[in-house]
PDB file of C-alpha atoms and ligand atoms in Angstrom:
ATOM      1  CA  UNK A   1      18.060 -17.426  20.383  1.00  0.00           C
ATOM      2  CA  UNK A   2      19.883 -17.162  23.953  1.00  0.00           C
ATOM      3  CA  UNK A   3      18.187 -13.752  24.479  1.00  0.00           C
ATOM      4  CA  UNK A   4      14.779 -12.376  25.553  1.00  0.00           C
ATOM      5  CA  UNK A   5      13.222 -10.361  22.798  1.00  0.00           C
ATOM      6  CA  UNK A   6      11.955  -6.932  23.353  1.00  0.00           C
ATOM      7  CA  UNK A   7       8.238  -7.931  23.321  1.00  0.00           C
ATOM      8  CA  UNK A   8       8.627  -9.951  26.657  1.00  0.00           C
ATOM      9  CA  UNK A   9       9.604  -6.876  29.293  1.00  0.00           C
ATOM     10  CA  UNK A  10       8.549  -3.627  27.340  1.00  0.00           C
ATOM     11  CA  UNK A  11       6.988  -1.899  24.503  1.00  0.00           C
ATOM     12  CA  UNK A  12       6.226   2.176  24.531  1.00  0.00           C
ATOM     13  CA  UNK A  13       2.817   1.783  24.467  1.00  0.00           C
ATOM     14  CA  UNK A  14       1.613   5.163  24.475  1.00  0.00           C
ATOM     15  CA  UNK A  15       3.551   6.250  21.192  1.00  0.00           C
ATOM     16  CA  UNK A  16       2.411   2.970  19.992  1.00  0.00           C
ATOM     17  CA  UNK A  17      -1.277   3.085  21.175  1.00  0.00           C
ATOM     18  CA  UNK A  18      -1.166   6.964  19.960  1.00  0.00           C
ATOM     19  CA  UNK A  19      -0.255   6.447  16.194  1.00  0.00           C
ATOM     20  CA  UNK A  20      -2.182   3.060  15.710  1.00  0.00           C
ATOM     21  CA  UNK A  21      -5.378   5.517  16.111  1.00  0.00           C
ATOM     22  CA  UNK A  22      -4.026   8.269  13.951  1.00  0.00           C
ATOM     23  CA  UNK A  23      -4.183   5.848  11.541  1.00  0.00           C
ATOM     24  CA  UNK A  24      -7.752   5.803  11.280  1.00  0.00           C
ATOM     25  CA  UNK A  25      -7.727   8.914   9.790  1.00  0.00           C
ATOM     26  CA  UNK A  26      -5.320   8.286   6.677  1.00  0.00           C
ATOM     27  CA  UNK A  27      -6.768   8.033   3.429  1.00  0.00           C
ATOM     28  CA  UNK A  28      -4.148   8.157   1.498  1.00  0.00           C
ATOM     29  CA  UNK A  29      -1.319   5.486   0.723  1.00  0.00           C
ATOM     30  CA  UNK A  30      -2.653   2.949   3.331  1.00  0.00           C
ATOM     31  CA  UNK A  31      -3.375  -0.687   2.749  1.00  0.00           C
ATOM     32  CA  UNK A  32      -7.426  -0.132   3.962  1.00  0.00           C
ATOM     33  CA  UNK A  33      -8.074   2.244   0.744  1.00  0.00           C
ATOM     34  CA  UNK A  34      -7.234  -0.831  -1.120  1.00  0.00           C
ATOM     35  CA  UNK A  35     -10.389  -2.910   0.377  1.00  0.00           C
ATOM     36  CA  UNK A  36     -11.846  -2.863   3.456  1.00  0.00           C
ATOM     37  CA  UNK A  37     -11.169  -5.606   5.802  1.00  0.00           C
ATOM     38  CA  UNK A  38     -13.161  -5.849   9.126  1.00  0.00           C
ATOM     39  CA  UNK A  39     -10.688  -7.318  11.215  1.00  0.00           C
ATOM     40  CA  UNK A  40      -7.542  -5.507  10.331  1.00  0.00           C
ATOM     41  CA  UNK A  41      -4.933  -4.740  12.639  1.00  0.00           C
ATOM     42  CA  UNK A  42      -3.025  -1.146  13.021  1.00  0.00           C
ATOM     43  CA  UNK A  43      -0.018  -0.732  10.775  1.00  0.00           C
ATOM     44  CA  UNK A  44       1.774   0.728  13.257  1.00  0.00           C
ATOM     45  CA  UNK A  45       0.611  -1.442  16.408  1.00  0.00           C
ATOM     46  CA  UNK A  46       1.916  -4.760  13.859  1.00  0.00           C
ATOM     47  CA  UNK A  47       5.312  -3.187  13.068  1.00  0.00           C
ATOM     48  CA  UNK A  48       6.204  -2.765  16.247  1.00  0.00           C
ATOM     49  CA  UNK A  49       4.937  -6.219  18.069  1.00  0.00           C
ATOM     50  CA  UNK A  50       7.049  -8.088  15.069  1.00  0.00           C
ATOM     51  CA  UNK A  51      10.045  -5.935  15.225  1.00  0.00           C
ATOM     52  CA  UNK A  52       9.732  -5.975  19.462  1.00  0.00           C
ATOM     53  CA  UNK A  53       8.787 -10.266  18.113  1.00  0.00           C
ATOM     54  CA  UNK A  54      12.442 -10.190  16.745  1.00  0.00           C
ATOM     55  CA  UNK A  55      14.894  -8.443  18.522  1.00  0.00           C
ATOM     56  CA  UNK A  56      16.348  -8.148  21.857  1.00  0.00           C
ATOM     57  CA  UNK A  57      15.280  -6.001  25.052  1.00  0.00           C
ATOM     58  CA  UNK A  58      17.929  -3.488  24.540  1.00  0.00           C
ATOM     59  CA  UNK A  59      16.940   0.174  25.391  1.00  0.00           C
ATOM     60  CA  UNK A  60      18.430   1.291  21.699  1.00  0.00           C
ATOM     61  CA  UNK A  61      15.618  -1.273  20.633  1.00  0.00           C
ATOM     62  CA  UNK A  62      12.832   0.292  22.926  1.00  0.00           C
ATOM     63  CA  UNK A  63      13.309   3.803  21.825  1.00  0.00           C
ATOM     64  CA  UNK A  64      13.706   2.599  18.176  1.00  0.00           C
ATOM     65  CA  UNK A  65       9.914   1.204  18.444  1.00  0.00           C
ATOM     66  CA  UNK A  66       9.289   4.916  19.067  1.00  0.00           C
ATOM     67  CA  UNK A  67      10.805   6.005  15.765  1.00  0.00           C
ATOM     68  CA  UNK A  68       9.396   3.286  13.300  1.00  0.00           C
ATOM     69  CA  UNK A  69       5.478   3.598  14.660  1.00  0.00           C
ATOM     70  CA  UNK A  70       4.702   6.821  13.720  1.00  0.00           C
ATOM     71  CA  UNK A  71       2.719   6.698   9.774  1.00  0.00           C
ATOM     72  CA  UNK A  72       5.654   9.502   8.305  1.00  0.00           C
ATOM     73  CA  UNK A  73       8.704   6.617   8.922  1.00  0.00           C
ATOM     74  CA  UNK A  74       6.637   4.191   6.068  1.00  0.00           C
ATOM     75  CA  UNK A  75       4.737   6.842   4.449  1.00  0.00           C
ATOM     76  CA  UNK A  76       7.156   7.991   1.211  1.00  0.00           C
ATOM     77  CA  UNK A  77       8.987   4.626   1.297  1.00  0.00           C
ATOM     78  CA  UNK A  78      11.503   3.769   4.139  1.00  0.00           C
ATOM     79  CA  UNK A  79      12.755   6.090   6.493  1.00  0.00           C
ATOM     80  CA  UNK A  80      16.028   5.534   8.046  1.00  0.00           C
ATOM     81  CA  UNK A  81      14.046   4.700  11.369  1.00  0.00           C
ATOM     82  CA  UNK A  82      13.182   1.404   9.014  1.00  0.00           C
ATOM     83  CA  UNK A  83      16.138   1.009   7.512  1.00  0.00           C
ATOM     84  CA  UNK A  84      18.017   1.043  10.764  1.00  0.00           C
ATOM     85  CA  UNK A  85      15.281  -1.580  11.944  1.00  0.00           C
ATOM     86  CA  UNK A  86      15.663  -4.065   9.200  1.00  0.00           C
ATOM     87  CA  UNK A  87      19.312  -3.960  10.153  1.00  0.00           C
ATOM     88  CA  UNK A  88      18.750  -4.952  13.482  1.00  0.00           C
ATOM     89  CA  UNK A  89      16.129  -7.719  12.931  1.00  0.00           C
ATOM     90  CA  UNK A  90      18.558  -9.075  10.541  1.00  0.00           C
ATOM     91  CA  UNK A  91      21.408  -9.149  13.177  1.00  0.00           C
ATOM     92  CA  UNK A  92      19.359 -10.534  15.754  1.00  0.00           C
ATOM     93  CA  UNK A  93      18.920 -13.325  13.188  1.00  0.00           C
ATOM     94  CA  UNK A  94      22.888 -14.591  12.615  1.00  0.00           C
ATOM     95  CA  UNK A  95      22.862 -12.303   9.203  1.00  0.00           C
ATOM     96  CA  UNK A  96      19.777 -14.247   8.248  1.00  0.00           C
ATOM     97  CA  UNK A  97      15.967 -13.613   7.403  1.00  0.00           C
ATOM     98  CA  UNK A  98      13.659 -14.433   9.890  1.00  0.00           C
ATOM     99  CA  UNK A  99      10.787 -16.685   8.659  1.00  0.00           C
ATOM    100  CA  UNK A 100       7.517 -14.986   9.791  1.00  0.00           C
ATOM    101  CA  UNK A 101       4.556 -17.322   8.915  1.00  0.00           C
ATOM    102  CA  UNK A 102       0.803 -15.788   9.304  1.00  0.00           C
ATOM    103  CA  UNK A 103      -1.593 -18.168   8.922  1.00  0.00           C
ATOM    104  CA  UNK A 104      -4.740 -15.982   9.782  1.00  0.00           C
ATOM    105  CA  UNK A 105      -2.712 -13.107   7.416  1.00  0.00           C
ATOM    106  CA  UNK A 106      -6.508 -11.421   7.094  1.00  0.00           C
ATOM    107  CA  UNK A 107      -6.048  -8.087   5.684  1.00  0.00           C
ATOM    108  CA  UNK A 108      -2.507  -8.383   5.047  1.00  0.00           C
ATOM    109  CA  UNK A 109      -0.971  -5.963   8.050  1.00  0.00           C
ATOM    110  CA  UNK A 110       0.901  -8.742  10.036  1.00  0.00           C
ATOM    111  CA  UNK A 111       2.785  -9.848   7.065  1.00  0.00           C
ATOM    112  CA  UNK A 112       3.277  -6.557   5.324  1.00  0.00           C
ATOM    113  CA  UNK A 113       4.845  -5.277   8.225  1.00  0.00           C
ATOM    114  CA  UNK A 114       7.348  -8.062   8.693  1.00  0.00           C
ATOM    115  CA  UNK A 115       8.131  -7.724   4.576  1.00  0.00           C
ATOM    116  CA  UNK A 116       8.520  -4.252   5.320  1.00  0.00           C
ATOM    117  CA  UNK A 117      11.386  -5.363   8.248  1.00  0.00           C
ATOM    118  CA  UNK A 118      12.650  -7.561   5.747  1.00  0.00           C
ATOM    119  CA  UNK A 119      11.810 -10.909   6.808  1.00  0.00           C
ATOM    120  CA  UNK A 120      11.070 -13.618   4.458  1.00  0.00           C
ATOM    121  CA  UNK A 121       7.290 -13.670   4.432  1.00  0.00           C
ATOM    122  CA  UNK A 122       4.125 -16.170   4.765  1.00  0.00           C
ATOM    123  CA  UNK A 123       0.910 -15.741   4.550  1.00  0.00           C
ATOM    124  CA  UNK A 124      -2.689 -17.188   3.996  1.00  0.00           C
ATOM    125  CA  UNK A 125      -6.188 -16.703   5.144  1.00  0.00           C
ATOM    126  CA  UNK A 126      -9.310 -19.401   4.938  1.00  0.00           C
ATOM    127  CA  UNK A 127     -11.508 -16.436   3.290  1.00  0.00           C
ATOM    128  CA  UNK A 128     -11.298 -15.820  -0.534  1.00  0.00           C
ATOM    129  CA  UNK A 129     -11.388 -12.066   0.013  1.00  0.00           C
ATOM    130  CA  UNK A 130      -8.560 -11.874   2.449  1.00  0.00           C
ATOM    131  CA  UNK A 131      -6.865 -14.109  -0.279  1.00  0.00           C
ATOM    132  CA  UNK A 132      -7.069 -11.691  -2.601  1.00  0.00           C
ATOM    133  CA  UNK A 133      -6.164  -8.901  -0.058  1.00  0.00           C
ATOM    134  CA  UNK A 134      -3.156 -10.237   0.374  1.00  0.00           C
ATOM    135  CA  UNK A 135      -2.418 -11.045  -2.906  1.00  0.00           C
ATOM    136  CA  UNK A 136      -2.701  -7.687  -4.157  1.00  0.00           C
ATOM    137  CA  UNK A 137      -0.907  -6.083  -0.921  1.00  0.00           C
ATOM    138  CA  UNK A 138       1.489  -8.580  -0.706  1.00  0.00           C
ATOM    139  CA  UNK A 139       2.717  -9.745  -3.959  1.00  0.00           C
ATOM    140  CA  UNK A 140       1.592  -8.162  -7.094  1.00  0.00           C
ATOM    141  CA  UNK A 141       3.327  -4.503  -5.842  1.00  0.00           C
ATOM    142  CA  UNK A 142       6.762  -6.349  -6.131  1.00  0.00           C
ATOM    143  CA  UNK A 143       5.938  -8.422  -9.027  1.00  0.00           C
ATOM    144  CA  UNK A 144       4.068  -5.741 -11.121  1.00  0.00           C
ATOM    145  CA  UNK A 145       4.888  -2.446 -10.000  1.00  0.00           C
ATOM    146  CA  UNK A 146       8.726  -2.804 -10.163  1.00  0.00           C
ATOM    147  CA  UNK A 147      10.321   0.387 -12.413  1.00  0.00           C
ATOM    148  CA  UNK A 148      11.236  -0.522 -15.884  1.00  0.00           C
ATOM    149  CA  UNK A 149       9.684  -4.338 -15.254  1.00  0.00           C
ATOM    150  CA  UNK A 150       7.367  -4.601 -18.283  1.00  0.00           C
ATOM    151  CA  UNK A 151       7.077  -3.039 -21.836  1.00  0.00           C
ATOM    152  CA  UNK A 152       5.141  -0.108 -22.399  1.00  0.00           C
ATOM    153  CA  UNK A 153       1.990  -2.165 -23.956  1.00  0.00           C
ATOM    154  CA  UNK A 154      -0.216  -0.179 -27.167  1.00  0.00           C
ATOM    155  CA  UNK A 155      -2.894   1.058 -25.329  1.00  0.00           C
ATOM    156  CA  UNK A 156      -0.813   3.499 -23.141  1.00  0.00           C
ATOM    157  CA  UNK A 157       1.026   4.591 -26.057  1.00  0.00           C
ATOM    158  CA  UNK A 158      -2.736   5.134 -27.511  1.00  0.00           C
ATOM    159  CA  UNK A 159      -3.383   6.923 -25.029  1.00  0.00           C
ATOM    160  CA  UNK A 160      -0.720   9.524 -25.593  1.00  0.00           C
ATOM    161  CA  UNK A 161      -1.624   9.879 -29.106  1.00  0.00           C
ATOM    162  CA  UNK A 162      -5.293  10.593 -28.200  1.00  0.00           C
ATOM    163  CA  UNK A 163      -3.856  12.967 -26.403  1.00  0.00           C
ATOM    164  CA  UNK A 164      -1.039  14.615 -28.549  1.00  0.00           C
ATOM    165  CA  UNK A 165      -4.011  14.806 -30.773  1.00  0.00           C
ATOM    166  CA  UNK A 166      -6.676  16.644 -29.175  1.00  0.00           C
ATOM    167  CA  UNK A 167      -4.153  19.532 -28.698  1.00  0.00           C
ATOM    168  CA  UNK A 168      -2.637  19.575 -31.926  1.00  0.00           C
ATOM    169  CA  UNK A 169      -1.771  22.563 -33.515  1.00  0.00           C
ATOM    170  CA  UNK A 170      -3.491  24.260 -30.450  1.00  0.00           C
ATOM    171  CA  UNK A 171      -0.578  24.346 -28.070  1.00  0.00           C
ATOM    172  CA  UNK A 172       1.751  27.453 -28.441  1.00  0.00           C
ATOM    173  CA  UNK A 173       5.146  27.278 -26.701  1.00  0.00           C
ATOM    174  CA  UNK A 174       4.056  29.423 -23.797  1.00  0.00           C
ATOM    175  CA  UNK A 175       0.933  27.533 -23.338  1.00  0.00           C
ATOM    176  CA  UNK A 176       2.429  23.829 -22.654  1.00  0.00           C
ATOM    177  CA  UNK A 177       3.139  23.433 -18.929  1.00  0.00           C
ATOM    178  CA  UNK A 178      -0.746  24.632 -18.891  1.00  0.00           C
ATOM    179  CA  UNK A 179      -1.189  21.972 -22.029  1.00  0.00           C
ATOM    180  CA  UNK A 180       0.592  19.484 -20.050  1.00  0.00           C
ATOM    181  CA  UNK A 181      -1.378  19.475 -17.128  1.00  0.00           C
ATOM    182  CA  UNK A 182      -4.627  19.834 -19.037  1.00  0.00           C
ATOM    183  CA  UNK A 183      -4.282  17.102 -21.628  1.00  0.00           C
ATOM    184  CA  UNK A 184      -2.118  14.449 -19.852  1.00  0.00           C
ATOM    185  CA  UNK A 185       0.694  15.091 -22.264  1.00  0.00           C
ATOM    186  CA  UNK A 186       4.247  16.247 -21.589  1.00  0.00           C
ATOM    187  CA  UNK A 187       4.992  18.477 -24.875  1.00  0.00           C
ATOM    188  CA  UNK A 188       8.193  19.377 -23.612  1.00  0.00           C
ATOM    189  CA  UNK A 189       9.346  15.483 -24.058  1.00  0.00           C
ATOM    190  CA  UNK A 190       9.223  12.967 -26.359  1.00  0.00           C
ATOM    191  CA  UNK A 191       7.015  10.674 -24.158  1.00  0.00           C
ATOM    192  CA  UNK A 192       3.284  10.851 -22.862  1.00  0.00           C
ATOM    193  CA  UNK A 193       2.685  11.187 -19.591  1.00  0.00           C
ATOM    194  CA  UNK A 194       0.958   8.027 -19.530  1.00  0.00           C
ATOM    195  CA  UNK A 195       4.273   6.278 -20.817  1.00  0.00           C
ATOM    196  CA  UNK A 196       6.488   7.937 -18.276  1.00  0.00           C
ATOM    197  CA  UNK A 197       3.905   6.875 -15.436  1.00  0.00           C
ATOM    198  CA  UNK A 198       3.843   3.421 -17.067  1.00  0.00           C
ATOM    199  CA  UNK A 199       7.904   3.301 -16.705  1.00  0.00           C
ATOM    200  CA  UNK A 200       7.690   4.526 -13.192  1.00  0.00           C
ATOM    201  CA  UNK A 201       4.726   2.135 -12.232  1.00  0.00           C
ATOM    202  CA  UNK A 202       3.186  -0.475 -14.479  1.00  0.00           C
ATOM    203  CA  UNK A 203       0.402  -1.830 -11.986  1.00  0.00           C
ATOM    204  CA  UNK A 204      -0.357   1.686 -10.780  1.00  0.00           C
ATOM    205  CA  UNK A 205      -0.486   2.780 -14.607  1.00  0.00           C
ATOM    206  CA  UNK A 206      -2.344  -0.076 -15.543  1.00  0.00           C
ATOM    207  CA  UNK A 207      -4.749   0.185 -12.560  1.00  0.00           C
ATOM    208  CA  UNK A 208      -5.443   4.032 -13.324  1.00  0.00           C
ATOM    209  CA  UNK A 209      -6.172   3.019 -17.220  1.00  0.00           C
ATOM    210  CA  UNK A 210      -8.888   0.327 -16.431  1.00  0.00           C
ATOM    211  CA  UNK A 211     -10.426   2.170 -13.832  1.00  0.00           C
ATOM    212  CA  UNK A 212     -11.203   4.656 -16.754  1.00  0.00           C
ATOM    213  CA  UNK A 213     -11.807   2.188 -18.578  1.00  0.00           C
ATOM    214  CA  UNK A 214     -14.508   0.223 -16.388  1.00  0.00           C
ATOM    215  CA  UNK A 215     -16.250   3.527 -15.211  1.00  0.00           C
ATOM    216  CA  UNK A 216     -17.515   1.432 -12.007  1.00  0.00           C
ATOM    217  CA  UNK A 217     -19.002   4.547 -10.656  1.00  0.00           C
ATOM    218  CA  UNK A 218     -21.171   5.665 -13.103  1.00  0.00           C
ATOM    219  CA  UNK A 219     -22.272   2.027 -14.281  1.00  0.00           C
ATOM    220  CA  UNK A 220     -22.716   0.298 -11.054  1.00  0.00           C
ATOM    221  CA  UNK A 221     -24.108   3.664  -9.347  1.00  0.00           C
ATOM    222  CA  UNK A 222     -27.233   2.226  -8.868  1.00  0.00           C
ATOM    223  CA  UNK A 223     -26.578  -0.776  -7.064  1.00  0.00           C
ATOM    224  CA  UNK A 224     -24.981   1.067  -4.546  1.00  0.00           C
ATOM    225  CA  UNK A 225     -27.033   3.573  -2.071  1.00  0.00           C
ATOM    226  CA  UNK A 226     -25.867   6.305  -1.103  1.00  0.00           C
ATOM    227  CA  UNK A 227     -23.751   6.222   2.027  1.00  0.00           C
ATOM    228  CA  UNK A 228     -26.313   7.943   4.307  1.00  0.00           C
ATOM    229  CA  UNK A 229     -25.096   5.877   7.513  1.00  0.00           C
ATOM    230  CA  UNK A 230     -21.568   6.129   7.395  1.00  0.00           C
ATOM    231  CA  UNK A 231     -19.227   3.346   6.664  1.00  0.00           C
ATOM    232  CA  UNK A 232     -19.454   1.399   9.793  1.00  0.00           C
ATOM    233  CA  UNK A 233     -23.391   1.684  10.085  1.00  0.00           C
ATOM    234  CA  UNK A 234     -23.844   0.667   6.520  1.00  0.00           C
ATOM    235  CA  UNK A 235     -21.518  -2.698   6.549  1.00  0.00           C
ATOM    236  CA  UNK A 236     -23.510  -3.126   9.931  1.00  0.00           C
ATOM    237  CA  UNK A 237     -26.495  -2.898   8.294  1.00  0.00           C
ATOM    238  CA  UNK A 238     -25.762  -5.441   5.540  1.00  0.00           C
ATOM    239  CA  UNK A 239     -25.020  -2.619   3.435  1.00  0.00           C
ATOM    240  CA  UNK A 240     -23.290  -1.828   0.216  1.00  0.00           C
ATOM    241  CA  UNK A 241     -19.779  -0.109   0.570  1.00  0.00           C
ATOM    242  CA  UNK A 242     -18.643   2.836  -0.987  1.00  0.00           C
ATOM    243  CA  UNK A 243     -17.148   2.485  -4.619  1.00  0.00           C
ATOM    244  CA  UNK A 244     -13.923   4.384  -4.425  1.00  0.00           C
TER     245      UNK A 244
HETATM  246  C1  SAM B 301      -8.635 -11.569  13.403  1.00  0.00           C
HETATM  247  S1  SAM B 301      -8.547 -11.892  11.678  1.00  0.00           S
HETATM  248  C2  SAM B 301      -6.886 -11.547  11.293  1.00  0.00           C
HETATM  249  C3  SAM B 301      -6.650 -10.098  11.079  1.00  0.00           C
HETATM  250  C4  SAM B 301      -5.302  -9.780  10.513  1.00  0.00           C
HETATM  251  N1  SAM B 301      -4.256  -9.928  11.501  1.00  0.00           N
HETATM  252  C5  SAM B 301      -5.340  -8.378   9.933  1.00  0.00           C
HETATM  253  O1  SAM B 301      -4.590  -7.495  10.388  1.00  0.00           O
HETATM  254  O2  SAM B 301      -6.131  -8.135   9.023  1.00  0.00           O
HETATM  255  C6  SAM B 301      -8.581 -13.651  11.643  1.00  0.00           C
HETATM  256  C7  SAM B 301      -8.528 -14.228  10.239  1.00  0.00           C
HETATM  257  O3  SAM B 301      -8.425 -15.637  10.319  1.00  0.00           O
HETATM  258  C8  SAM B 301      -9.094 -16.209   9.204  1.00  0.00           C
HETATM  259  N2  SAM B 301      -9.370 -17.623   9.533  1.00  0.00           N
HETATM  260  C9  SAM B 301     -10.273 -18.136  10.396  1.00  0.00           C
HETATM  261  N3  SAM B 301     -10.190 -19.476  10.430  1.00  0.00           N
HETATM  262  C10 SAM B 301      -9.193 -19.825   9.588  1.00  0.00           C
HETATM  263  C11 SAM B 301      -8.614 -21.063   9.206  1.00  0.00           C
HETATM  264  N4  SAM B 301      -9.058 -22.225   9.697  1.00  0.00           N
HETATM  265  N5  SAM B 301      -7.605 -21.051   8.330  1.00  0.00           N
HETATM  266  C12 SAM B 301      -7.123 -19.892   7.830  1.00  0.00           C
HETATM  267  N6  SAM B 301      -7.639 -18.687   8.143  1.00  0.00           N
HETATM  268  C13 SAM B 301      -8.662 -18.650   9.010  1.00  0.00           C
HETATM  269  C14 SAM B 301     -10.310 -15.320   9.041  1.00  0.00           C
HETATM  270  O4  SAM B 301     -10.819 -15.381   7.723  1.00  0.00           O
HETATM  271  C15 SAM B 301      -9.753 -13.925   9.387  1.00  0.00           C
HETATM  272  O5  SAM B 301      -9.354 -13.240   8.234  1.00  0.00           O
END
């Protein structure tokens, strides 16, 4: 390690400042839907201090923070701005990579972001709830949500029969894009819709079926007050949080 890394002379804090508070406002696709943690760290501020952590002050590697902060480079799966960022981490690193240990990993952005840059990850947390952050951030995406990685189980395919069924005989050939959308069944395949998401995404298939299947809103309603406060307020306040 004969070199100074980035994160020692320079990083572009503005761009990095500027898109760590645009993330605030994402609901869609970030790791805070998934539970709300009160200390978590910007996405976008973590990439960049690990990547800036990892390779060396090079102007290429300033203006490169630049490209990799903003939420669009992570948001549909790598961009090359990533790509092009994992390869330089793992040069920096003999061809190797890096070991990133986290042991305060909290709501998971530290080490997600340094997965994301392809280093070999570790991460923990003292509180049972970060724990289980983490573990469904972290680890059950790759292990679970893999294409292909697990057999279609019954109740999917019951699914698809329930609703082949209700539309039975009701469907006419120009009717079954509108059919499709409406019942949750592709008529122009052999499949269900649920069995082609299942194929794509087990754990997001199998996440979508038990929410249905729990009906947390409507069951646990009444525990929860309204959110007359606001988020913040409320968890101030001892509150309940919202059930998404
Ligand atoms: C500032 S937060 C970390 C936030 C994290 N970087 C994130 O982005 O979510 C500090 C974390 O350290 C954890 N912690 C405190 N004492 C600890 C200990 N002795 N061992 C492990 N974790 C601990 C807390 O539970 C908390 O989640």
């Amino acid at each position: 390690m004969g070199y100074k890394r980035l994160i020692e002379h320079r990083l572009p804090l503005a761009e990095v400042s500027t898109e760590s508070a645009r993330e605030k406002s994402i609901r869609h696709g970030h790791i805070s839907t998934l539970h709300i943690w009160w200390a978590r760290r910007p996405l976008a501020a973590s990439r960049a201090a690990v990547f800036a952590m990892l390779v060396p002050d090079t102007d290429e590697n300033y203006e490169l923070v630049k490209k990799i902060v903003p939420w669009e480079a992570v948001k549909d799966g790598n961009s090359d701005a990533i790509l092009e960022a994992r390869r330089r981490v793992l040069e920096a690193n003999g061809g190797v990579p890096p070991k990133v240990l986290d042991p305060f990993g909290g709501g998971g952005a530290i080490p997600l972001e340094a997965l994301r840059l392809g280093c070999e990850v570790y991460s923990m947390d003292l509180n049972p709830v970060a724990h289980i952050i983490q573990k469904a951030t972290l680890e059950f995406p790759q292990k679970y949500g893999q294409p292909n990685s697990r057999p279609v189980p019954d109740y999917i395919r019951e699914k698809d029969r329930q609703a082949a069924a209700l539309a039975t005989g009701k469907v006419s050939t120009k009717n079954r894009g509108k059919a499709t959308r409406q019942v949750g069944f592709d008529f122009s395949g052999s499949e269900g819709l649920w069995e082609q998401a299942y194929k794509r995404n087990p754990l997001a298939t199998d996440v979508r079926y038990w929410g249905e299947w729990v009906k947390a809103r409507a069951e646990l309603a009444e525990f929860y007050p309204d959110d007359v406060f606001g988020e913040d307020e409320q968890i101030m306040r001892g509150g309940a949080a919202r059930i998404h």
